[in-house]
Tab-separated table of C-alpha atoms in Angstrom:
chain	number	residue	atom	x	y	z
A	1	MET	CA	-17.221	-22.867	45.312
A	2	PHE	CA	-19.281	-21.674	42.418
A	3	THR	CA	-22.416	-23.620	41.573
A	4	LEU	CA	-23.967	-23.985	38.179
A	5	GLY	CA	-27.421	-24.337	39.688
A	6	SER	CA	-27.726	-20.799	40.980
A	7	VAL	CA	-26.416	-19.374	37.719
A	8	LEU	CA	-28.919	-21.252	35.631
A	9	ASP	CA	-31.785	-20.255	37.949
A	10	ASN	CA	-31.470	-16.801	36.423
A	11	GLU	CA	-32.224	-18.256	33.041
A	12	LEU	CA	-35.428	-19.842	34.255
A	13	LYS	CA	-36.869	-16.769	35.982
A	14	SER	CA	-39.011	-14.399	33.985
A	15	THR	CA	-41.163	-11.347	34.477
A	16	VAL	CA	-44.705	-10.901	33.197
A	17	GLU	CA	-43.612	-8.576	30.372
A	18	ASP	CA	-41.385	-11.196	28.761
A	19	PHE	CA	-42.966	-12.746	25.729
A	20	SER	CA	-39.752	-13.863	24.104
A	21	PHE	CA	-37.122	-16.049	25.636
A	22	GLU	CA	-34.268	-13.795	24.639
A	23	THR	CA	-34.142	-11.370	27.549
A	24	ASN	CA	-33.039	-13.812	30.216
A	25	PHE	CA	-30.409	-15.698	28.281
A	26	SER	CA	-28.507	-12.567	27.340
A	27	THR	CA	-27.786	-11.862	31.015
A	28	ASN	CA	-25.721	-14.999	31.369
A	29	GLN	CA	-23.886	-14.055	34.510
A	30	LEU	CA	-21.249	-16.621	35.315
A	31	MET	CA	-20.379	-17.074	38.923
A	32	LEU	CA	-16.624	-17.395	39.058
A	33	PRO	CA	-14.573	-18.591	42.029
A	34	ASN	CA	-13.400	-15.745	44.208
A	35	ILE	CA	-9.764	-15.839	43.134
A	36	GLU	CA	-7.546	-14.145	40.602
A	37	LYS	CA	-7.509	-15.768	37.168
A	38	PRO	CA	-10.476	-18.148	37.512
A	39	PHE	CA	-9.956	-19.712	34.078
A	40	GLU	CA	-6.489	-20.858	35.002
A	41	PHE	CA	-7.838	-22.336	38.196
A	42	ALA	CA	-10.441	-24.335	36.313
A	43	GLN	CA	-7.899	-25.551	33.805
A	44	SER	CA	-5.398	-26.550	36.452
A	45	ILE	CA	-7.869	-28.926	38.050
A	46	ILE	CA	-9.628	-30.261	35.008
A	47	GLY	CA	-7.065	-31.209	32.428
A	48	LEU	CA	-8.308	-32.250	29.031
A	49	GLU	CA	-5.440	-33.482	26.898
A	50	LYS	CA	-6.529	-31.335	23.994
A	51	ASP	CA	-6.858	-28.193	26.121
A	52	LEU	CA	-3.429	-28.662	27.642
A	53	GLN	CA	-1.855	-28.694	24.228
A	54	GLU	CA	-3.881	-25.855	22.759
A	55	ASN	CA	-3.569	-23.593	25.767
A	56	GLU	CA	0.188	-23.854	25.613
A	57	ASN	CA	0.141	-22.311	22.200
A	58	GLN	CA	-2.535	-19.751	22.710
A	59	LEU	CA	-2.745	-18.360	26.207
A	60	MET	CA	0.249	-16.181	26.737
A	61	PHE	CA	-0.154	-15.757	30.468
A	62	HIS	CA	0.142	-19.474	31.227
A	63	GLN	CA	3.383	-19.856	33.108
A	64	GLN	CA	3.112	-23.395	34.471
A	65	LYS	CA	5.012	-26.101	32.677
A	66	LYS	CA	3.052	-28.706	30.773
A	67	GLU	CA	4.269	-31.584	32.982
A	68	GLU	CA	3.246	-29.786	36.151
A	69	ARG	CA	-0.207	-29.178	34.817
A	70	LYS	CA	-0.608	-32.770	33.678
A	71	GLU	CA	0.248	-34.004	37.160
A	72	ARG	CA	-2.315	-31.762	38.740
A	73	ALA	CA	-5.034	-32.775	36.277
A	74	LEU	CA	-7.191	-34.794	38.607
A	75	ILE	CA	-10.226	-35.108	36.400
A	76	LYS	CA	-9.662	-36.275	32.870
A	77	GLY	CA	-12.328	-35.903	30.229
A	78	TYR	CA	-12.857	-38.671	27.721
A	79	LYS	CA	-15.566	-39.864	25.434
A	80	GLY	CA	-15.741	-43.631	25.879
A	81	THR	CA	-18.937	-44.454	24.126
A	82	THR	CA	-20.516	-44.815	20.709
A	83	THR	CA	-23.596	-42.901	19.712
A	84	LEU	CA	-24.871	-42.275	16.233
A	85	ALA	CA	-27.783	-40.582	14.565
A	86	PHE	CA	-28.868	-39.982	11.009
A	87	ILE	CA	-31.801	-38.480	9.182
A	88	TYR	CA	-33.428	-40.047	6.159
A	89	GLU	CA	-36.598	-39.660	4.149
A	90	LYS	CA	-38.988	-40.918	6.793
A	91	GLY	CA	-37.424	-39.481	9.949
A	92	THR	CA	-34.474	-39.749	12.296
A	93	VAL	CA	-32.787	-42.881	13.612
A	94	ILE	CA	-30.711	-42.812	16.787
A	95	ALA	CA	-28.660	-45.752	18.021
A	96	VAL	CA	-26.476	-45.835	21.146
A	97	ASP	CA	-24.542	-48.280	23.280
A	98	SER	CA	-24.860	-48.336	27.062
A	99	ARG	CA	-21.429	-48.815	28.597
A	100	ALA	CA	-19.832	-46.401	31.057
A	101	THR	CA	-16.137	-46.807	31.834
A	102	SER	CA	-13.847	-45.091	34.260
A	103	GLY	CA	-10.366	-45.876	33.047
A	104	GLN	CA	-10.137	-49.630	32.507
A	105	TYR	CA	-13.048	-50.414	34.790
A	106	ILE	CA	-16.520	-50.895	33.355
A	107	ALA	CA	-18.653	-48.863	35.697
A	108	SER	CA	-21.992	-49.760	34.172
A	109	GLN	CA	-23.449	-51.694	31.263
A	110	SER	CA	-26.861	-50.086	31.425
A	111	VAL	CA	-26.493	-46.345	31.059
A	112	GLN	CA	-29.236	-44.307	29.418
A	113	LYS	CA	-27.380	-42.376	26.742
A	114	VAL	CA	-30.461	-40.947	25.123
A	115	VAL	CA	-32.252	-38.200	27.019
A	116	PRO	CA	-35.707	-37.064	25.878
A	117	ILE	CA	-35.959	-33.294	25.538
A	118	ASN	CA	-39.623	-33.294	24.611
A	119	SER	CA	-42.003	-35.574	22.785
A	120	TYR	CA	-40.391	-35.051	19.376
A	121	MET	CA	-36.742	-34.340	20.276
A	122	LEU	CA	-34.035	-36.528	21.741
A	123	GLY	CA	-30.522	-35.697	22.867
A	124	THR	CA	-27.624	-38.148	23.008
A	125	LEU	CA	-24.919	-38.341	25.629
A	126	ALA	CA	-21.194	-38.624	25.023
A	127	GLY	CA	-18.330	-37.409	27.150
A	128	GLY	CA	-18.945	-36.603	30.774
A	129	ALA	CA	-22.175	-38.302	31.823
A	130	ALA	CA	-22.989	-35.740	34.513
A	131	ASP	CA	-22.397	-32.779	32.196
A	132	CYS	CA	-24.506	-34.232	29.409
A	133	GLN	CA	-27.353	-35.337	31.631
A	134	PHE	CA	-27.570	-32.015	33.392
A	135	PHE	CA	-27.415	-29.825	30.315
A	136	LEU	CA	-29.820	-31.944	28.299
A	137	ALA	CA	-32.321	-31.980	31.167
A	138	HIS	CA	-31.849	-28.229	31.475
A	139	LEU	CA	-32.429	-27.861	27.746
A	140	GLY	CA	-35.675	-29.780	28.232
A	141	ARG	CA	-36.751	-27.273	30.881
A	142	ILE	CA	-35.909	-24.294	28.668
A	143	CYS	CA	-37.758	-25.805	25.702
A	144	ASN	CA	-40.817	-26.381	27.866
A	145	LEU	CA	-40.708	-22.757	29.035
A	146	TYR	CA	-40.368	-21.575	25.442
A	147	GLU	CA	-43.461	-23.522	24.444
A	148	LEU	CA	-45.438	-22.142	27.365
A	149	ARG	CA	-44.378	-18.565	26.718
A	150	ASN	CA	-44.680	-18.541	22.939
A	151	ASN	CA	-47.499	-21.035	22.391
A	152	GLU	CA	-45.602	-22.882	19.671
A	153	THR	CA	-43.344	-25.899	19.546
A	154	ILE	CA	-39.658	-25.069	19.519
A	155	SER	CA	-37.685	-25.951	16.401
A	156	VAL	CA	-34.694	-28.296	16.607
A	157	ALA	CA	-32.479	-25.512	15.248
A	158	ALA	CA	-33.529	-23.167	18.060
A	159	ALA	CA	-33.143	-25.793	20.764
A	160	SER	CA	-29.668	-26.735	19.564
A	161	LYS	CA	-28.695	-23.054	19.369
A	162	LEU	CA	-29.804	-22.522	22.988
A	163	LEU	CA	-27.680	-25.429	24.159
A	164	ASN	CA	-24.778	-24.232	22.021
A	165	ASN	CA	-24.843	-20.758	23.554
A	166	ILE	CA	-24.944	-22.146	27.094
A	167	LEU	CA	-22.062	-24.524	26.469
A	168	TYR	CA	-20.055	-21.806	24.745
A	169	SER	CA	-20.263	-19.619	27.816
A	170	TYR	CA	-18.723	-22.471	29.834
A	171	ARG	CA	-16.124	-23.344	27.242
A	172	ASN	CA	-12.981	-22.985	29.372
A	173	TYR	CA	-14.325	-24.817	32.392
A	174	GLY	CA	-13.452	-28.330	31.318
A	175	LEU	CA	-16.935	-29.577	30.527
A	176	SER	CA	-17.037	-32.593	28.260
A	177	VAL	CA	-20.195	-32.773	26.182
A	178	GLY	CA	-20.541	-34.320	22.722
A	179	SER	CA	-24.229	-34.383	22.171
A	180	MET	CA	-26.495	-34.730	19.178
A	181	ILE	CA	-29.881	-33.025	19.167
A	182	CYS	CA	-32.231	-34.969	16.937
A	183	GLY	CA	-35.827	-34.294	16.177
A	184	TYR	CA	-38.631	-33.800	13.743
A	185	ASP	CA	-40.155	-30.359	13.280
A	186	THR	CA	-41.884	-28.308	10.574
A	187	ARG	CA	-38.729	-28.455	8.442
A	188	GLY	CA	-38.654	-32.246	8.539
A	189	PRO	CA	-36.126	-34.493	10.298
A	190	GLN	CA	-33.231	-32.463	11.733
A	191	LEU	CA	-29.923	-33.390	13.310
A	192	TYR	CA	-27.409	-31.133	15.040
A	193	TYR	CA	-24.087	-31.973	16.691
A	194	ILE	CA	-23.302	-29.853	19.764
A	195	ASP	CA	-19.915	-29.829	21.442
A	196	SER	CA	-18.527	-28.483	24.699
A	197	ASP	CA	-15.959	-26.508	22.623
A	198	GLY	CA	-18.862	-24.533	21.258
A	199	SER	CA	-19.281	-26.098	17.841
A	200	ARG	CA	-22.694	-26.638	16.352
A	201	LEU	CA	-22.924	-28.526	13.078
A	202	LYS	CA	-25.898	-29.552	11.013
A	203	ASN	CA	-25.626	-32.628	8.856
A	204	SER	CA	-27.510	-35.728	7.842
A	205	LEU	CA	-25.425	-38.175	9.841
A	206	PHE	CA	-23.130	-38.040	12.853
A	207	SER	CA	-21.401	-40.454	15.130
A	208	VAL	CA	-19.826	-39.380	18.415
A	209	GLY	CA	-17.554	-41.144	20.868
A	210	SER	CA	-14.499	-43.350	21.006
A	211	GLY	CA	-16.178	-45.936	18.805
A	212	SER	CA	-17.326	-43.414	16.223
A	213	PRO	CA	-14.713	-44.210	13.538
A	214	PHE	CA	-15.898	-47.807	13.546
A	215	ALA	CA	-19.527	-46.771	13.409
A	216	TYR	CA	-18.813	-44.299	10.590
A	217	GLY	CA	-17.391	-47.121	8.490
A	218	VAL	CA	-20.577	-49.161	8.490
A	219	LEU	CA	-22.816	-46.096	8.419
A	220	ASP	CA	-21.157	-44.408	5.432
A	221	ALA	CA	-21.165	-47.663	3.487
A	222	GLY	CA	-24.890	-48.256	3.891
A	223	TYR	CA	-26.413	-44.782	4.138
A	224	ARG	CA	-28.879	-43.470	1.537
A	225	TRP	CA	-31.563	-40.829	1.861
A	226	ASP	CA	-34.275	-43.157	0.537
A	227	LEU	CA	-33.882	-46.014	3.010
A	228	SER	CA	-36.984	-47.812	4.182
A	229	LYS	CA	-37.718	-47.646	7.917
A	230	GLU	CA	-36.642	-51.276	8.453
A	231	GLU	CA	-33.393	-50.776	6.534
A	232	ALA	CA	-32.609	-47.583	8.404
A	233	LEU	CA	-33.130	-49.144	11.843
A	234	ASP	CA	-31.058	-52.146	10.814
A	235	LEU	CA	-28.261	-49.866	9.573
A	236	GLY	CA	-28.124	-47.992	12.869
A	237	ARG	CA	-28.140	-51.198	14.871
A	238	ARG	CA	-25.406	-52.801	12.788
A	239	ALA	CA	-23.210	-49.709	12.951
A	240	ILE	CA	-23.289	-49.645	16.763
A	241	CYS	CA	-22.770	-53.394	16.840
A	242	ALA	CA	-19.641	-53.014	14.735
A	243	ALA	CA	-18.387	-50.259	17.023
A	244	THR	CA	-18.980	-52.284	20.200
A	245	PHE	CA	-17.159	-55.208	18.638
A	246	LYS	CA	-14.049	-53.152	17.874
A	247	ASP	CA	-14.014	-50.570	20.668
A	248	SER	CA	-13.454	-51.761	24.222
A	249	TYR	CA	-15.046	-48.650	25.681
A	250	SER	CA	-18.366	-49.360	24.007
A	251	GLY	CA	-20.706	-52.213	24.745
A	252	GLY	CA	-23.573	-53.245	26.959
A	253	THR	CA	-26.873	-53.034	25.173
A	254	ILE	CA	-27.720	-51.393	21.862
A	255	LYS	CA	-30.721	-49.111	22.007
A	256	VAL	CA	-32.390	-47.875	18.850
A	257	TYR	CA	-34.868	-44.977	18.656
A	258	HIS	CA	-36.880	-43.551	15.780
A	259	ILE	CA	-38.347	-40.065	15.431
A	260	ASP	CA	-40.987	-39.135	12.889
A	261	GLU	CA	-43.847	-36.651	12.719
A	262	ASN	CA	-45.646	-38.513	15.510
A	263	GLY	CA	-42.789	-38.134	17.974
A	264	TRP	CA	-40.063	-40.400	19.248
A	265	VAL	CA	-40.350	-44.131	19.873
A	266	LYS	CA	-37.923	-46.628	21.378
A	267	ILE	CA	-37.591	-49.432	18.888
A	268	SER	CA	-35.290	-52.007	20.414
A	269	ASP	CA	-32.884	-52.817	23.212
A	270	ASP	CA	-30.504	-55.711	22.423
A	271	ASP	CA	-27.417	-57.039	24.138
A	272	ALA	CA	-24.404	-56.026	22.046
A	273	SER	CA	-22.397	-59.243	22.265
A	274	GLU	CA	-25.392	-61.485	21.620
A	275	LEU	CA	-26.426	-59.367	18.645
A	276	TRP	CA	-23.035	-59.792	17.006
A	277	TYR	CA	-23.232	-63.574	17.132
A	278	GLU	CA	-26.851	-63.520	15.959
A	279	TYR	CA	-25.756	-61.613	12.857
A	280	GLU	CA	-22.996	-64.167	12.299
A	281	LYS	CA	-25.470	-67.045	12.588
A	282	LYS	CA	-27.841	-65.357	10.172
A	283	GLU	CA	-25.098	-64.963	7.605
A	284	LYS	CA	-24.008	-68.578	7.954
A	285	LYS	CA	-27.614	-69.687	7.374
A	286	GLU	CA	-27.897	-67.456	4.305
A	287	LYS	CA	-24.687	-68.899	2.873
A	288	LYS	CA	-26.119	-72.377	3.180
B	1	MET	CA	-6.266	-27.321	9.014
B	2	ASP	CA	-8.594	-24.708	7.564
B	3	SER	CA	-7.448	-23.191	4.318
B	4	LEU	CA	-8.547	-19.753	3.241
B	5	VAL	CA	-7.223	-17.910	0.194
B	6	GLY	CA	-8.214	-14.462	-0.999
B	7	PHE	CA	-7.146	-11.658	-3.284
B	8	VAL	CA	-8.368	-8.411	-4.788
B	9	GLY	CA	-8.977	-7.995	-8.504
B	10	LYS	CA	-10.412	-5.341	-10.789
B	11	ASN	CA	-13.570	-4.246	-8.968
B	12	TYR	CA	-14.016	-7.580	-7.202
B	13	VAL	CA	-12.631	-9.665	-4.368
B	14	LEU	CA	-12.269	-13.434	-4.630
B	15	ILE	CA	-12.192	-15.567	-1.497
B	16	ALA	CA	-12.000	-19.348	-1.319
B	17	GLY	CA	-12.217	-21.652	1.676
B	18	ASP	CA	-12.150	-25.386	2.119
B	19	THR	CA	-15.404	-27.039	3.114
B	20	ASN	CA	-14.211	-29.399	5.816
B	21	ALA	CA	-15.380	-29.319	9.393
B	22	GLY	CA	-13.764	-31.816	11.662
B	23	ARG	CA	-12.768	-32.878	15.121
B	24	SER	CA	-9.223	-34.228	15.672
B	25	ILE	CA	-8.661	-36.710	12.841
B	26	MET	CA	-12.281	-37.051	11.760
B	27	ARG	CA	-14.134	-35.091	9.117
B	28	LEU	CA	-17.584	-34.430	10.540
B	29	LYS	CA	-18.987	-32.424	7.648
B	30	ASP	CA	-17.722	-31.907	4.122
B	31	ASP	CA	-19.969	-29.097	2.950
B	32	PHE	CA	-19.275	-26.552	5.664
B	33	ASP	CA	-19.419	-22.938	4.501
B	34	LYS	CA	-16.674	-20.889	6.140
B	35	LEU	CA	-17.312	-17.742	4.097
B	36	VAL	CA	-19.954	-15.964	6.132
B	37	PRO	CA	-21.666	-12.839	4.731
B	38	ILE	CA	-21.642	-9.862	7.098
B	39	ASP	CA	-23.930	-7.834	4.909
B	40	SER	CA	-24.650	-7.657	1.208
B	41	HIS	CA	-21.102	-6.679	0.234
B	42	LYS	CA	-18.781	-8.142	2.860
B	43	ILE	CA	-17.591	-11.629	3.686
B	44	LEU	CA	-15.903	-12.826	6.835
B	45	ALA	CA	-13.917	-15.975	6.121
B	46	LYS	CA	-13.253	-17.801	9.380
B	47	SER	CA	-10.690	-20.412	10.312
B	48	GLY	CA	-9.767	-21.978	13.615
B	49	GLU	CA	-12.077	-23.472	16.207
B	50	ILE	CA	-15.591	-24.010	14.983
B	51	GLY	CA	-17.333	-22.804	18.125
B	52	ASP	CA	-15.285	-19.641	18.524
B	53	GLY	CA	-15.660	-18.917	14.809
B	54	ASN	CA	-19.445	-19.265	14.916
B	55	GLN	CA	-19.920	-17.124	17.995
B	56	PHE	CA	-17.421	-14.447	17.039
B	57	CYS	CA	-18.760	-14.085	13.500
B	58	ASN	CA	-22.293	-13.872	14.887
B	59	LEU	CA	-21.125	-11.108	17.218
B	60	ILE	CA	-19.655	-9.085	14.346
B	61	ILE	CA	-22.639	-9.646	12.037
B	62	ARG	CA	-25.214	-8.640	14.646
B	63	ASN	CA	-23.293	-5.551	15.689
B	64	VAL	CA	-22.852	-4.414	12.080
B	65	SER	CA	-26.605	-4.895	11.569
B	66	LEU	CA	-27.311	-2.921	14.731
B	67	TYR	CA	-25.143	-0.059	13.516
B	68	ARG	CA	-26.993	-0.066	10.205
B	69	ILE	CA	-30.371	0.012	11.936
B	70	ARG	CA	-29.385	2.761	14.367
B	71	ASN	CA	-27.580	5.001	11.901
B	72	GLU	CA	-29.277	4.082	8.596
B	73	THR	CA	-25.933	3.731	6.891
B	74	GLU	CA	-23.708	0.848	5.918
B	75	LEU	CA	-20.245	0.513	7.380
B	76	THR	CA	-17.209	0.470	5.097
B	77	THR	CA	-14.942	-2.573	4.974
B	78	LYS	CA	-12.233	-0.595	6.730
B	79	SER	CA	-14.529	0.215	9.649
B	80	VAL	CA	-15.671	-3.377	10.009
B	81	ALA	CA	-12.048	-4.541	9.959
B	82	HIS	CA	-11.137	-2.096	12.683
B	83	TYR	CA	-14.134	-3.055	14.797
B	84	THR	CA	-13.385	-6.759	14.398
B	85	ARG	CA	-9.740	-6.246	15.279
B	86	ARG	CA	-10.698	-4.374	18.412
B	87	GLN	CA	-13.012	-7.165	19.541
B	88	LEU	CA	-10.219	-9.710	19.048
B	89	ALA	CA	-7.663	-7.536	20.808
B	90	THR	CA	-9.755	-6.874	23.910
B	91	ALA	CA	-10.562	-10.566	24.188
B	92	ILE	CA	-7.044	-11.942	23.800
B	93	ARG	CA	-5.973	-11.474	27.394
B	94	LYS	CA	-9.249	-12.514	28.948
B	95	ASN	CA	-11.088	-15.161	26.942
B	96	PRO	CA	-9.382	-15.367	23.577
B	97	TYR	CA	-11.277	-16.241	20.433
B	98	SER	CA	-9.054	-18.648	18.496
B	99	VAL	CA	-10.189	-17.523	15.050
B	100	ASN	CA	-8.133	-16.227	12.173
B	101	LEU	CA	-10.077	-14.259	9.591
B	102	LEU	CA	-9.984	-12.874	6.116
B	103	LEU	CA	-12.387	-9.985	5.684
B	104	GLY	CA	-13.226	-9.122	2.102
B	105	GLY	CA	-15.560	-6.368	1.010
B	106	TYR	CA	-16.608	-4.075	-1.798
B	107	ASP	CA	-17.279	-0.399	-1.049
B	108	LYS	CA	-19.693	1.340	-3.366
B	109	LYS	CA	-18.280	4.758	-2.504
B	110	ASP	CA	-14.735	3.933	-3.626
B	111	GLN	CA	-15.889	1.380	-6.206
B	112	LYS	CA	-13.085	-0.840	-5.062
B	113	GLY	CA	-12.678	-4.147	-3.332
B	114	SER	CA	-10.490	-4.577	-0.270
B	115	LEU	CA	-9.168	-7.496	1.737
B	116	TYR	CA	-8.037	-7.555	5.360
B	117	TYR	CA	-6.031	-10.168	7.240
B	118	LEU	CA	-7.087	-10.515	10.898
B	119	ASP	CA	-5.400	-12.660	13.479
B	120	TYR	CA	-6.564	-14.152	16.779
B	121	LEU	CA	-3.965	-11.985	18.546
B	122	GLY	CA	-5.607	-8.830	17.299
B	123	SER	CA	-3.436	-7.978	14.323
B	124	SER	CA	-5.022	-6.489	11.236
B	125	LYS	CA	-3.567	-5.575	7.883
B	126	LYS	CA	-5.009	-4.477	4.586
B	127	ILE	CA	-3.635	-6.836	1.943
B	128	ASN	CA	-3.966	-7.350	-1.786
B	129	TYR	CA	-3.676	-11.114	-1.523
B	130	GLY	CA	-3.216	-13.555	1.315
B	131	ALA	CA	-4.183	-16.801	2.951
B	132	GLN	CA	-4.874	-18.322	6.366
B	133	GLY	CA	-3.951	-21.717	7.690
B	134	TYR	CA	-1.488	-24.172	6.186
B	135	ALA	CA	-2.513	-22.995	2.752
B	136	ALA	CA	-0.637	-19.764	3.424
B	137	LEU	CA	2.683	-21.607	3.222
B	138	PHE	CA	2.025	-22.982	-0.234
B	139	VAL	CA	-0.048	-20.275	-1.746
B	140	GLY	CA	1.978	-17.255	-0.588
B	141	SER	CA	4.691	-17.701	-3.174
B	142	ILE	CA	2.244	-18.384	-6.016
B	143	LEU	CA	0.401	-15.179	-5.274
B	144	ASP	CA	3.650	-13.242	-4.987
B	145	ARG	CA	4.657	-14.496	-8.410
B	146	PHE	CA	1.432	-14.256	-10.362
B	147	TRP	CA	-0.783	-11.646	-8.726
B	148	LYS	CA	-1.063	-8.354	-10.583
B	149	GLU	CA	-3.129	-5.269	-9.982
B	150	ASP	CA	-6.484	-5.167	-11.701
B	151	LEU	CA	-6.780	-8.797	-12.756
B	152	ASP	CA	-9.820	-9.608	-14.870
B	153	PHE	CA	-12.322	-12.000	-13.444
B	154	GLU	CA	-11.317	-14.902	-15.696
B	155	ASP	CA	-7.603	-14.430	-14.938
B	156	GLY	CA	-8.408	-14.090	-11.266
B	157	LEU	CA	-10.427	-17.297	-11.181
B	158	GLU	CA	-7.621	-19.116	-12.979
B	159	LEU	CA	-5.118	-17.822	-10.413
B	160	MET	CA	-7.379	-18.947	-7.566
B	161	LYS	CA	-7.661	-22.422	-9.030
B	162	LYS	CA	-3.895	-22.532	-9.406
B	163	CYS	CA	-3.598	-21.799	-5.689
B	164	LEU	CA	-6.197	-24.375	-4.694
B	165	ARG	CA	-4.584	-26.971	-6.904
B	166	GLU	CA	-1.323	-26.417	-5.025
B	167	VAL	CA	-3.048	-26.747	-1.652
B	168	GLU	CA	-4.645	-30.011	-2.666
B	169	LYS	CA	-1.397	-31.318	-4.077
B	170	ARG	CA	0.941	-30.479	-1.206
B	171	LEU	CA	-1.076	-30.393	1.967
B	172	ILE	CA	-0.962	-33.863	3.455
B	173	ILE	CA	-4.300	-33.385	5.186
B	174	GLY	CA	-6.873	-34.056	2.485
B	175	THR	CA	-8.734	-30.947	1.429
B	176	ARG	CA	-10.200	-31.481	-2.010
B	177	CYS	CA	-13.400	-29.478	-1.863
B	178	PHE	CA	-13.284	-25.714	-1.914
B	179	LEU	CA	-15.950	-23.064	-2.120
B	180	ILE	CA	-15.118	-19.901	-4.055
B	181	LYS	CA	-17.106	-16.712	-3.509
B	182	MET	CA	-16.838	-13.353	-5.209
B	183	ILE	CA	-17.800	-9.889	-4.017
B	184	ASN	CA	-18.347	-7.140	-6.557
B	185	SER	CA	-20.672	-4.200	-7.059
B	186	ASP	CA	-23.637	-6.569	-7.346
B	187	GLY	CA	-22.887	-8.181	-4.002
B	188	ILE	CA	-21.815	-11.622	-2.920
B	189	SER	CA	-22.093	-14.552	-5.297
B	190	VAL	CA	-20.938	-18.130	-5.157
B	191	VAL	CA	-18.616	-18.641	-8.074
B	192	GLU	CA	-18.000	-22.358	-7.860
B	193	LYS	CA	-17.809	-25.262	-5.535
B	194	VAL	CA	-14.757	-27.091	-6.864
B	195	MET	CA	-13.509	-30.535	-6.151
B	196	ILE	CA	-9.880	-30.906	-7.098
B	197	ASN	CA	-8.321	-34.202	-7.975
B	198	SER	CA	-4.707	-33.694	-8.897
B	199	LYS	CA	-4.299	-37.220	-10.207
B	200	ASN	CA	-6.573	-36.494	-13.160
B	201	LYS	CA	-5.114	-34.713	-16.112
B	202	ASN	CA	-8.355	-32.758	-16.416
B	203	GLU	CA	-7.821	-31.647	-12.914
B	204	ILE	CA	-10.755	-29.674	-11.795
B	205	GLU	CA	-14.322	-30.886	-11.756
B	206	GLU	CA	-17.128	-28.511	-11.023
B	207	GLU	CA	-19.572	-29.617	-8.424
B	208	ASN	CA	-22.980	-28.048	-8.177
């Protein structure tokens, strides 16, 4: 069985002559299982709905029928969560829920979906929890090494590019990662969306997960660049609240973080269902 | 879902691409530039998966730069097209890049623009006009009807807008915003970022 750990060890090793981080990451030697056609093997076990459809069109050497492959797909990837992040004048706001589901069963209501990469960068988790946690922690290690080797803080663009290149090299292996890298560096607040398909997009607001359409609705309606800090935090909180209300795969507690030039700070941690009814009460009071 | 349209005119090449980047039914970004410059006089317009497009275009750009540094000479559009095609063809049976490309460039030696159509399967063809994506279905016939050799820049831009208008009108997936770039002897320049609203009588609004 191939292990990711031994492959990534190569990336962490370095010789004394290395003063840039580039040399080790170019020799990204993947350890493949010792069989013919390793990609097919990976795809036959891990069946993402999207990959099954796309591969039918594109890979000409696939001979198995679609039904056969679906049956053998033991591990299904999904993104049952809601995470959002946006940048505004004064920094970056990140808001996430904390529910983990496996099928119809709620596995946990208290998952940490925000992983700190360093003191001024956070990464969010969506998709496969194990994949996200591992790769974001690994990104943290690489960023730390970069700072030690180059004596300067790593930019958000560079960190997101590193993660993007790693995930791209594993793109046919059925990983499920929909992460946002958010931070504050010399260029100001930055936000990148990184995907296990290999996409990397820069924008001022993103929402990822099964509840993202619901979050986008509230977010797009209230977003402006010149929000005050209170308004921005409230917007993020309300958007996740709306998503947890509508999406059954999102819920638990709503955690809100803020990143500015001083680093990241956890702002609040509220129960999603209670928050919804608190908002309702507030509005009833205001009407009176 | 990506729409790319391009054609060759009198001493220039016009390429337009939509500015949507999305995932399944959602639009993640509406100002995404798909017309990537390879060097000062060549554009690689990418369509297909975002990740594959990014990585593959980076590969081509870096290798063209490396050639220029090693040999102190720029590659012609034809050479870049051949190199790109070869990369796609060797990858198709191992780890295919699902990108379809339009490569447009201006060669100072010939003083002419040229356009190449490149496919994820490794096909490559020099064309006078063409499109990638669903736009190709609608725009193909318009270009067949109205494209002529040696179109002036104004006529060319009008023809491009005619094509984009058709894409916006008939493609059910909403693509209103397009970015038009031109390559001529002076290099690459952004002509316009247009937002098309076919319900208005004054159909095209310029967006800066």
